[in-house]
Short mmCIF file of C-alpha atoms and ligand atoms in Angstrom, two decimals:
data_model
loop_
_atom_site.label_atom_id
_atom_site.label_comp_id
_atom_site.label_asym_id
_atom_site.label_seq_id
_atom_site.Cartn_x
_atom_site.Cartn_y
_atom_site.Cartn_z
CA UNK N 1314 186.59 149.35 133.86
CA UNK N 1315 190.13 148.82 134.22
CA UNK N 1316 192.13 148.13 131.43
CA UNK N 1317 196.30 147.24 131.97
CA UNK N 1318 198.54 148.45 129.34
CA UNK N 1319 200.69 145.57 129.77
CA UNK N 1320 198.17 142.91 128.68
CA UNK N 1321 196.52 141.41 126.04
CA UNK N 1322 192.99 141.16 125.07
CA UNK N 1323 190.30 139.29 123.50
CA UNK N 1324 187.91 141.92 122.36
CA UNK N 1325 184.45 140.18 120.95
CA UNK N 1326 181.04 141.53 119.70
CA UNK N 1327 178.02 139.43 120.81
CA UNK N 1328 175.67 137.76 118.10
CA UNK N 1329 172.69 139.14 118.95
CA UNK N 1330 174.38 142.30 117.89
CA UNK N 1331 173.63 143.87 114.04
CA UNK N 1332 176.28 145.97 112.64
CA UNK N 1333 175.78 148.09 109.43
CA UNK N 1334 179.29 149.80 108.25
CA UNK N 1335 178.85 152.37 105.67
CA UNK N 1336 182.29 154.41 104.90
CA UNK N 1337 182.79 156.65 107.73
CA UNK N 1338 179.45 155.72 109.63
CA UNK N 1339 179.14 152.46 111.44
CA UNK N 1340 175.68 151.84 113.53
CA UNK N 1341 175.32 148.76 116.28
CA UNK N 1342 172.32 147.56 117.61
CA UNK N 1343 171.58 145.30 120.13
CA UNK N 1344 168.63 143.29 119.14
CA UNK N 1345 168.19 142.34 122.60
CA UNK N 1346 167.73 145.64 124.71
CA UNK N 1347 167.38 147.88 121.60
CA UNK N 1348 170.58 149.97 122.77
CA UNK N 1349 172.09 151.74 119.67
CA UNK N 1350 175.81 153.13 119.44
CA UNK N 1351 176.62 155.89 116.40
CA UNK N 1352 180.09 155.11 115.22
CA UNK N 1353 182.08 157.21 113.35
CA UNK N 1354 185.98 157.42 114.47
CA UNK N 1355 187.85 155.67 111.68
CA UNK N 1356 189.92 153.73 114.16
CA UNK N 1357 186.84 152.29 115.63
CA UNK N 1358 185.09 151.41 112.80
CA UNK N 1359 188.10 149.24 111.26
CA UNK N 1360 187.97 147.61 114.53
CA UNK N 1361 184.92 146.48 113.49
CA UNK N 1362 185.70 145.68 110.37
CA UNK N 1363 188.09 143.48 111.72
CA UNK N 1364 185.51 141.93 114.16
CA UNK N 1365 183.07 141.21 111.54
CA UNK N 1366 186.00 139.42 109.43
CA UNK N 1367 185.26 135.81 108.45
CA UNK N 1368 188.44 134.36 109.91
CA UNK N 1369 188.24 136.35 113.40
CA UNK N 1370 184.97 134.51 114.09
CA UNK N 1371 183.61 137.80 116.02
CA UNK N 1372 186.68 138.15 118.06
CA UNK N 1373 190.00 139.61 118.04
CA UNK N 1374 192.74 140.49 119.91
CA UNK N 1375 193.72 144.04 121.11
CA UNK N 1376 197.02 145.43 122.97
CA UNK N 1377 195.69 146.90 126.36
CA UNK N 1378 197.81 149.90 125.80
CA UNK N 1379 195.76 150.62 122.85
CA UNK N 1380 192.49 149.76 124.72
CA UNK N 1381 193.77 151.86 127.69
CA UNK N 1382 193.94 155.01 125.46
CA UNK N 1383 191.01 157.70 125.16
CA UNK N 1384 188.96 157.95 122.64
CA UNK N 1385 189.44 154.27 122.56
CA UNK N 1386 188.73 153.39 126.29
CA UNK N 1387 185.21 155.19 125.93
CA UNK N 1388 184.43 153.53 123.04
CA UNK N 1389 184.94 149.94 124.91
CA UNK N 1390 183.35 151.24 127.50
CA UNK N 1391 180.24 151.99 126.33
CA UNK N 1392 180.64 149.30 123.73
CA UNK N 1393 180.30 146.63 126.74
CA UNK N 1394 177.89 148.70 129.00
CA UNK N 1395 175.37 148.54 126.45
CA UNK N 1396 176.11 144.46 126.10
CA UNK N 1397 177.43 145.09 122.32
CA UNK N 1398 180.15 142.28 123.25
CA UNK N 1399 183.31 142.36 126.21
CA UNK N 1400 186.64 142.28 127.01
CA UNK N 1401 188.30 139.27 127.98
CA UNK N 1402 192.34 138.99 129.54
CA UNK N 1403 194.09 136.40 127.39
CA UNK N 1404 196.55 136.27 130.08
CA UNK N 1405 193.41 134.90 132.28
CA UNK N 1406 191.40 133.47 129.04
CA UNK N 1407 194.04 132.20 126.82
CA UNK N 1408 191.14 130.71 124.41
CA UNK N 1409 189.75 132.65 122.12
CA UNK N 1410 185.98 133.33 122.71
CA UNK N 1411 184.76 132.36 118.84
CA UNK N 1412 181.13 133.95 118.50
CA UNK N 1413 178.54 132.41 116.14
CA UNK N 1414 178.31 135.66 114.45
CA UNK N 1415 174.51 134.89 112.25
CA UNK N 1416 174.92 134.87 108.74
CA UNK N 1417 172.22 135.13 106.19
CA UNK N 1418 171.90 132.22 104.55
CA UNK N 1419 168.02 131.01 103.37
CA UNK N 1420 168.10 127.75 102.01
CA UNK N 1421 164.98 128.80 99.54
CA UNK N 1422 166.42 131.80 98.51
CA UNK N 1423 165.32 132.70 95.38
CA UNK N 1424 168.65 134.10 93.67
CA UNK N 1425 170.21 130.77 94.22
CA UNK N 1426 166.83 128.89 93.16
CA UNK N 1427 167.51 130.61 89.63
CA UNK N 1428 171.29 129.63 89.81
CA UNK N 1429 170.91 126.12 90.42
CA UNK N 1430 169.90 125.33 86.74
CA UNK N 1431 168.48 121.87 88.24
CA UNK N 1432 165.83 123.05 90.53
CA UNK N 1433 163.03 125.50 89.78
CA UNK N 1434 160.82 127.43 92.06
CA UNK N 1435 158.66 124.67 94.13
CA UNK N 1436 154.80 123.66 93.83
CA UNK N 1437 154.96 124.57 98.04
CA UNK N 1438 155.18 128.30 96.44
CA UNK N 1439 151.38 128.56 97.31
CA UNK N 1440 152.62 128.52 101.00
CA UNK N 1441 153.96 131.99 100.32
CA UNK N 1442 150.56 133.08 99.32
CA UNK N 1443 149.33 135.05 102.99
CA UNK N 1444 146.68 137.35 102.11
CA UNK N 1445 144.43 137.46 99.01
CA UNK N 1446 142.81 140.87 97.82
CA UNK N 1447 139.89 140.26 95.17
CA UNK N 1448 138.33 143.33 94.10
CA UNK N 1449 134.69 141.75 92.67
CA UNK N 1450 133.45 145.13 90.90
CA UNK N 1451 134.37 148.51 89.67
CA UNK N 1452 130.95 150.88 90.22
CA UNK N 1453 130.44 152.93 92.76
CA UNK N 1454 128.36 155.65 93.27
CA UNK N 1455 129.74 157.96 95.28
CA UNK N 1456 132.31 160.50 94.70
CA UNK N 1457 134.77 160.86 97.27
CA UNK N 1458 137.45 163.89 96.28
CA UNK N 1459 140.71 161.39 95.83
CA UNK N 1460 139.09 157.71 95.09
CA UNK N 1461 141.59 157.44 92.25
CA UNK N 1462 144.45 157.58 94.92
CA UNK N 1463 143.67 156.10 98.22
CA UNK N 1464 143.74 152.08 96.67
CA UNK N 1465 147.62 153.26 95.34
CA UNK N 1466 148.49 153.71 98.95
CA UNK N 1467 146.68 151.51 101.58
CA UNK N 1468 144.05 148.91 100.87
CA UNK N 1469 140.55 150.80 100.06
CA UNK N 1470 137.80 150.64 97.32
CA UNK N 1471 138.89 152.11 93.87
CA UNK N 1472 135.86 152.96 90.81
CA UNK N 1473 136.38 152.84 87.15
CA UNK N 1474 135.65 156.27 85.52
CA UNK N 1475 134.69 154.75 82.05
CA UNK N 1476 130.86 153.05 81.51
CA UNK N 1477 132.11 149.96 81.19
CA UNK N 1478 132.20 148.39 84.49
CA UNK N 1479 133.66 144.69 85.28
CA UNK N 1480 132.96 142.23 87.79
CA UNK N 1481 134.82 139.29 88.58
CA UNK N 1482 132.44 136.61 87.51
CA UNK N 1483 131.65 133.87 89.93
CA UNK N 1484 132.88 131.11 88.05
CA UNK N 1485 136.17 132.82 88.69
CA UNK N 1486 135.56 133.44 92.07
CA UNK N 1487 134.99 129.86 92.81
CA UNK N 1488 138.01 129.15 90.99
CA UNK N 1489 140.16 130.85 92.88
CA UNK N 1490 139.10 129.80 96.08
CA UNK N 1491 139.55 125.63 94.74
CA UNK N 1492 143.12 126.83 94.39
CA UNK N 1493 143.94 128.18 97.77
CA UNK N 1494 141.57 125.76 99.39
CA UNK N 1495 144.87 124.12 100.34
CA UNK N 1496 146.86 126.80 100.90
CA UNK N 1497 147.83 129.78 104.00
CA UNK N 1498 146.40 132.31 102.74
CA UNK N 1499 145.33 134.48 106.37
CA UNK N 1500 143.55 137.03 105.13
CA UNK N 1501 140.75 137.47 102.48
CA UNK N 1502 139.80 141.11 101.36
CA UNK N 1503 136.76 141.41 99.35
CA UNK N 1504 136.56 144.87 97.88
CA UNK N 1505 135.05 147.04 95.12
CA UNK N 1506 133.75 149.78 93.97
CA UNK N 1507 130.31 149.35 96.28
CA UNK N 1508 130.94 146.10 97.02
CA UNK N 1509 127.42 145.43 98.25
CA UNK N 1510 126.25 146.12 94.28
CA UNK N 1511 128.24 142.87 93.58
CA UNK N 1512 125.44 140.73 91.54
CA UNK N 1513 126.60 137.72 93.56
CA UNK N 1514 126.67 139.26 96.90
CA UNK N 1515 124.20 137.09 98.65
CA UNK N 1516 126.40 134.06 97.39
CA UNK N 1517 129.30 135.06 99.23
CA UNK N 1518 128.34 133.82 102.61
CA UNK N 1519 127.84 130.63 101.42
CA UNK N 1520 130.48 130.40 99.32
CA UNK N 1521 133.24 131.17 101.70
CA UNK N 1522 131.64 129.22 104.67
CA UNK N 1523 134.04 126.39 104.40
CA UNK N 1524 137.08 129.18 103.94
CA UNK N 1525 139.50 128.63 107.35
CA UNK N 1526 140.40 132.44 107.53
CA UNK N 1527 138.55 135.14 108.51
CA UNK N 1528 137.12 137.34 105.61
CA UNK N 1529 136.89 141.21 105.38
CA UNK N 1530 134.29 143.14 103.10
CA UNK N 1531 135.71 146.71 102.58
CA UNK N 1532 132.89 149.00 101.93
CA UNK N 1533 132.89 153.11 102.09
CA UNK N 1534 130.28 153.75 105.52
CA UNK N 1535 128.03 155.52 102.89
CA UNK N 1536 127.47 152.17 101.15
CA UNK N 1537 126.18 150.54 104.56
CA UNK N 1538 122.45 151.59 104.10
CA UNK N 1539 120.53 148.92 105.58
CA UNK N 1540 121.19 145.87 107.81
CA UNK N 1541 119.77 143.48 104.96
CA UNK N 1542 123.62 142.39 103.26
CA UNK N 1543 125.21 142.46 106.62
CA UNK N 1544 126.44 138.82 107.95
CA UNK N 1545 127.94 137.97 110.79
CA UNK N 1546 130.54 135.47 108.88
CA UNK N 1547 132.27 138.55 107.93
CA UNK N 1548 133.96 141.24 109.16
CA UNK N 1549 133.72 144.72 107.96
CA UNK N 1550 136.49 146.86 107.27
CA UNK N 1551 134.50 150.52 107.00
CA UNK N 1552 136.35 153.02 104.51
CA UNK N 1553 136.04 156.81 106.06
CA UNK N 1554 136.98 159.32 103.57
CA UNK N 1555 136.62 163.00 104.34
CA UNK N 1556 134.66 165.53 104.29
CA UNK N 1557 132.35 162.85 106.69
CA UNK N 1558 128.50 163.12 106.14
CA UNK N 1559 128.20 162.77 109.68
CA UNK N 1560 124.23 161.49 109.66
CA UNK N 1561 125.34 158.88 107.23
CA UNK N 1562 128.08 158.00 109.46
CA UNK N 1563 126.38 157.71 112.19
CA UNK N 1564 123.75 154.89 110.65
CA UNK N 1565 126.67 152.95 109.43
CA UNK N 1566 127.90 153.04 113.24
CA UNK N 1567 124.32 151.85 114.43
CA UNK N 1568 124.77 149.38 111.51
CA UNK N 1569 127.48 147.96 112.12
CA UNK N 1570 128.66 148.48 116.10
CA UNK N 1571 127.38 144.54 116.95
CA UNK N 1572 129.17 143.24 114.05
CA UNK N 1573 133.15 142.04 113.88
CA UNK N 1574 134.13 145.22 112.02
CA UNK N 1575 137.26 147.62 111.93
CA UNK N 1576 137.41 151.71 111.26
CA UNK N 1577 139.65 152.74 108.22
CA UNK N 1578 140.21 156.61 108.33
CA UNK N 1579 141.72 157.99 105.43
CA UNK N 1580 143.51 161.14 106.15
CA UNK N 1581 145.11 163.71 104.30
CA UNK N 1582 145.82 166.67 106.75
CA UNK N 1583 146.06 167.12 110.53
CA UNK N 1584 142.31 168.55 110.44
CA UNK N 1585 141.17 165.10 109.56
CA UNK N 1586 143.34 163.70 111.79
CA UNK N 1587 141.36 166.19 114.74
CA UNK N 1588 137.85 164.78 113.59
CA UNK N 1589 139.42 161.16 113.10
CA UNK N 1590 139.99 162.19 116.98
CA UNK N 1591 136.78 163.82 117.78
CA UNK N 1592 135.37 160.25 116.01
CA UNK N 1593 137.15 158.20 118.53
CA UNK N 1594 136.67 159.62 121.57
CA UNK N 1595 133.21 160.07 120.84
CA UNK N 1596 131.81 156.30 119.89
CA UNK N 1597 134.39 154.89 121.78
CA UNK N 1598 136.42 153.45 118.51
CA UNK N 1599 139.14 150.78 119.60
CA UNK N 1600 139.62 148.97 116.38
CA UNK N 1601 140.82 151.40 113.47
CA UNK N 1602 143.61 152.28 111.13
CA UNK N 1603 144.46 155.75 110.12
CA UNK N 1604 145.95 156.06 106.58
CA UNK N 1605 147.55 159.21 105.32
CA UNK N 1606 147.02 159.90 101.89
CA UNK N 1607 149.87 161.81 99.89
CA UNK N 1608 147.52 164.62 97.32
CA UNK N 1609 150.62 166.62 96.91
CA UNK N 1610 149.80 169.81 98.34
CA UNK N 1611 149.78 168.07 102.03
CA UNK N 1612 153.84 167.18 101.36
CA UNK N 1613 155.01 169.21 104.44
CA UNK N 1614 152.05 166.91 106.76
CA UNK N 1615 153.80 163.85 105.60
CA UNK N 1616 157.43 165.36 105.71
CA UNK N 1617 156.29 166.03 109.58
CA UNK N 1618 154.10 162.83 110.49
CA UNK N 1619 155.25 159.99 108.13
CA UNK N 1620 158.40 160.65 107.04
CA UNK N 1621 160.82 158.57 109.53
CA UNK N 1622 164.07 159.76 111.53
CA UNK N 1623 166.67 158.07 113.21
CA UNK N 1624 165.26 158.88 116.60
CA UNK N 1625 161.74 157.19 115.45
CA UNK N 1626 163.94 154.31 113.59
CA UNK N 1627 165.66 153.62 116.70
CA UNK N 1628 162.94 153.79 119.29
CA UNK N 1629 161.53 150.59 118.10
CA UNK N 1630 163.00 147.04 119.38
CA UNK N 1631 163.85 144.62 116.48
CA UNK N 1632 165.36 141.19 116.39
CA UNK N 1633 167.71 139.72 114.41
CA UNK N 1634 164.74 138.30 112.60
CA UNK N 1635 163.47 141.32 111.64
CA UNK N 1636 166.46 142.93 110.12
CA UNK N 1637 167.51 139.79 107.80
CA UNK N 1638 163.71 139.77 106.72
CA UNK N 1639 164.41 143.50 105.94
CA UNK N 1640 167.58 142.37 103.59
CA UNK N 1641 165.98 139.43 101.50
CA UNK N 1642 162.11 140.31 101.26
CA UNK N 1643 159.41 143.43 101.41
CA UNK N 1644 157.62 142.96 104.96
CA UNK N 1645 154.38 145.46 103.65
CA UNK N 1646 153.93 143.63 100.28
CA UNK N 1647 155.50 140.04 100.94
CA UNK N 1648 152.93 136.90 100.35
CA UNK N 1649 149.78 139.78 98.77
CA UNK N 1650 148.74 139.29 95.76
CA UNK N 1651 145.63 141.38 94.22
CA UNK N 1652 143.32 140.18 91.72
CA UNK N 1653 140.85 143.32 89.95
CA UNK N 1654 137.52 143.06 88.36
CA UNK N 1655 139.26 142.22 85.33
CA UNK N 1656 140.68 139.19 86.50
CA UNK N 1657 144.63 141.10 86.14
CA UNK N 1658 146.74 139.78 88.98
CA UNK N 1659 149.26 142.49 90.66
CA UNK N 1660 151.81 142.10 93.72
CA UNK N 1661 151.14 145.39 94.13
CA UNK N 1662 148.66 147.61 92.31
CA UNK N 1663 150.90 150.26 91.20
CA UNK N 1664 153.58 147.63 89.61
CA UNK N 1665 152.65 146.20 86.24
CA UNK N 1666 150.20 143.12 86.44
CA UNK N 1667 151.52 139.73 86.61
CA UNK N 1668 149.27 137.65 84.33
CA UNK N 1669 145.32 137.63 84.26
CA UNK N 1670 143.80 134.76 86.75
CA UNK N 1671 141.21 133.72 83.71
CA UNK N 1672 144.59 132.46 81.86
CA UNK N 1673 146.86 131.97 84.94
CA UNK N 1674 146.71 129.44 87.47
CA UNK N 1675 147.70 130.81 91.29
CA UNK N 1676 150.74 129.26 91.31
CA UNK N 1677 152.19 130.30 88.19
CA UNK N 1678 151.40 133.86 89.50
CA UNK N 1679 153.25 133.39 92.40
CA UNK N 1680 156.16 131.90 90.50
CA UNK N 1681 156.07 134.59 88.36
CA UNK N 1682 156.42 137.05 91.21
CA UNK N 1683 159.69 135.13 92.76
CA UNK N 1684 161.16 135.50 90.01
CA UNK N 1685 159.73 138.74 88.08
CA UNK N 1686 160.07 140.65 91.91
CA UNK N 1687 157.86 143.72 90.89
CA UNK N 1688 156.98 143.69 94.74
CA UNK N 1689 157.48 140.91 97.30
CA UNK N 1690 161.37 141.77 97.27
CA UNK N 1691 161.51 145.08 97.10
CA UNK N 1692 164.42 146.07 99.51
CA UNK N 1693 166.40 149.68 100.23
CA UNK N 1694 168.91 148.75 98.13
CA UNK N 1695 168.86 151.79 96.24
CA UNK N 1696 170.84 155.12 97.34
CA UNK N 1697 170.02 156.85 98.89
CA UNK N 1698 169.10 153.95 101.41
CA UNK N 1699 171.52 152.04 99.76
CA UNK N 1700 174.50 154.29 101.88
CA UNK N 1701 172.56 154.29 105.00
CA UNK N 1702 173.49 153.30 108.37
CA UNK N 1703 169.89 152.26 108.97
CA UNK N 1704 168.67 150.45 106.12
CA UNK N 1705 167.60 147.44 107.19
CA UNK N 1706 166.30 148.58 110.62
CA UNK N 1707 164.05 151.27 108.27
CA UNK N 1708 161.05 149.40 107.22
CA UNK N 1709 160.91 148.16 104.15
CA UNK N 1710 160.16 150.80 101.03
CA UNK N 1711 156.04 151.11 100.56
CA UNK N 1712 153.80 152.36 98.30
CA UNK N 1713 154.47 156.05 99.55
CA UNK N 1714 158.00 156.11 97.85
CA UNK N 1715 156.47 155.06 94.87
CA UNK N 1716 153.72 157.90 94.70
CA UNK N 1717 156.40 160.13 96.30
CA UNK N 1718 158.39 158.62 93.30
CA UNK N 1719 161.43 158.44 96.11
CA UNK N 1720 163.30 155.95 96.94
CA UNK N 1721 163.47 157.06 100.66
CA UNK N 1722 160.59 158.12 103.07
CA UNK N 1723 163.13 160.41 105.07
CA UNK N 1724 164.68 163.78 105.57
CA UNK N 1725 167.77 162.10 105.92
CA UNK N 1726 169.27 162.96 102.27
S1 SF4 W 490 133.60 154.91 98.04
FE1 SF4 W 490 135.52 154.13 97.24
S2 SF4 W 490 135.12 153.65 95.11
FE2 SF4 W 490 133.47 154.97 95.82
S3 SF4 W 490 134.14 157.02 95.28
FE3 SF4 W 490 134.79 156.66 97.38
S4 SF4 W 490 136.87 155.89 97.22
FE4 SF4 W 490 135.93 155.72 95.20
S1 SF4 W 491 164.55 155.72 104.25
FE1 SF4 W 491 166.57 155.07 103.49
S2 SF4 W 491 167.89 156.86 103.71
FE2 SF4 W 491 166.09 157.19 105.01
S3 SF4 W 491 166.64 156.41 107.03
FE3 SF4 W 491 165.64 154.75 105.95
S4 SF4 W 491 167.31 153.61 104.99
FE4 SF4 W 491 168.11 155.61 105.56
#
């Protein structure tokens, strides 16, 4: 690249670029081909201070005898190698080349909702509503070594340990489902305890037939005893906790294989991560999840295998889209809502409950939840994440950092 002392230039940054200045640090990333530049020179990172001015519409211009100087010239050179804007010679291009630069600016945003004294939160709030976990009882009969834990950090089956057990009557049940009939909701998770104990089990087929979206029965694969409460409306989501009864397993596998139906391994070391393997390869498993479960004395297996780092932050490709979804809402708990065999109503299960759906319609729930945020908009902006180059590439904060009671799932700080 030749730059002339002598001349002028326009120097621009593209809009399909995201730039995230934090003091000394300043990080650009091209949403397009996922390139990355580190940027710490002072000099450099007022430069894009200035870029990212209001008034200088992405674009500014730059004496080439300032350009022509190292460290500068290697900065604009890789800056426009890796297509994070150009260079342009106002003696050539006397007009300025103004950039849309993408602003975040929802028109529903909720903040402003509460502002504007004359509006309130919309009836269409129901189309926020995208997946609907209803947990119809509390017993259970088996004993798996951390039930009380696994439901606080990935979707699974939770008991109660006192005698009295609830279940969420049908009445209620039919209920709910009159009050998303006309809504988006994607995905329905029916869970328990033993879900298959539910006294209105056999109902559920029928009830749900006219439902649009597909619905999931959790169970634990110890539950799956016989092929008599197995439909083919449904599909099965099969909790595996460990140790694995492996005859037991096996039946729910014969059960099961011909059915729509999807592998949940629960894991809390790399040895059940080896017979999650061993699992696998064996019966030729496609569709599963693996779910690490934090117990404490496996913190150095998480520090290793879940924790994130800039290298695993940056290897993944995301759009503009992506990153302003990161600044406004939570992407793991947006649009869930959870109802328990008590009929309380929680965002997420380890925030406190919203209302109880016996005395609270749907909508007011969701309301509630736009405005209350004890999930749904739950973003890193918190330190340490708060002072981070990558905060809104990192996904958004999960139910780890609140077990981990952290507000950061890395070794960063
Ligand atoms: S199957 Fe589920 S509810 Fe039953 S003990 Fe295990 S984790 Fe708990
Ligand atoms: S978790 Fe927070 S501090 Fe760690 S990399 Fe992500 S944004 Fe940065």
């Amino acid at each position: 690249m030749i730059i002339k002392k002598d001349k002028k230039y326009w120097l621009y940054i593209a809009p399909h670029v995201y730039c995230n200045i934090k003091d000394s640090n300043a990080l650009l990333y091209n949403t397009v081909n996922g390139d990355n530049m580190i940027v710490t020179n002072p000099d450099f990172i007022d430069i894009l201070k200035a870029l990212h001015e209001k008034k200088n519409l992405g674009a500014i211009c730059i004496d080439g005898v300032k350009l022509a100087q190292s460290p500068c010239y290697e900065f604009i050179v890789e800056f426009c190698e890796k297509k994070m804007g150009n260079i342009n010679d106002v003696s050539e291009e006397p007009e300025k080349p103004v950039q849309m630069m993408p602003i975040l600016n929802l028109q529903r945003d909720v903040n402003r909702f509460q502002d504007d004294m004359g509006r309130e939160v919309g009836e269409d709030v129901l189309q926020y509503l995208l997946e609907l976990n209803l947990y119809l009882n509390d017993s259970c009969e088996l004993n798996c070594i951390h039930c009380d834990t696994y439901s606080k950090q990935a979707s699974c089956c939770i008991k109660k340990s006192s005698k009295q057990n609830n279940i969420l009557q049908i009445s209620v049940l039919k209920n709910i489902l009159l009050q998303i009939k006309y809504g988006v909701v994607g995905k329905l998770n029916l869970i328990g305890g033993n879900v298959l104990k539910y006294p209105y089990y056999n109902e559920l087929s029928t009830l749900f037939s006219d439902f649009s979206s597909r619905v999931h029965i959790w169970n634990h694969y110890a539950n799956f005893t016989n092929s008599i409460n197995i439909f083919s409306d449904f599909k099965y989501d099969i909790i595996t906790t460990f140790p694995i009864n492996n005859s037991v397993w096996d039946n729910c596998y014969k059960l099961l294989r011909n059915y729509n139906h999807c592998y949940h391994f629960y894991i809390t070391g790399i040895n059940d991560y080896t017979l999650v393997d061993d699992l696998i390869e064996k019966f030729f498993i496609n569709n599963y999840v693996i779910h690490p479960v934090y117990i404490k004395t496996n913190h150095d297996f998480f520090v290793k295998n879940v924790f994130t780092d800039p290298k695993d932050i940056l290897q993944e490709t995301f759009s503009m889209r992506n990153i302003f979804a990161h600044q406004k809402l939570n992407t793991n708990f947006f649009g869930s809502l959870t109802i328990i065999s008590s009929g309380d109503v929680y965002a997420n299960i380890n925030r406190p409950a919203l209302g109880n759906i016996v005395n609270n319609s749907i909508l007011e729930l969701i309301k509630s939840e736009l405005i209350i945020n004890t999930a749904w908009r739950k973003i890193r902006d918190v330190e340490p994440c708060s002072n981070c180059i990558y905060q809104y590439l990192c996904p958004s904060p999960s139910n780890y950092e609140i077990i981990l009671d952290k507000s950061n799932l890395c070794c960063i700080r």
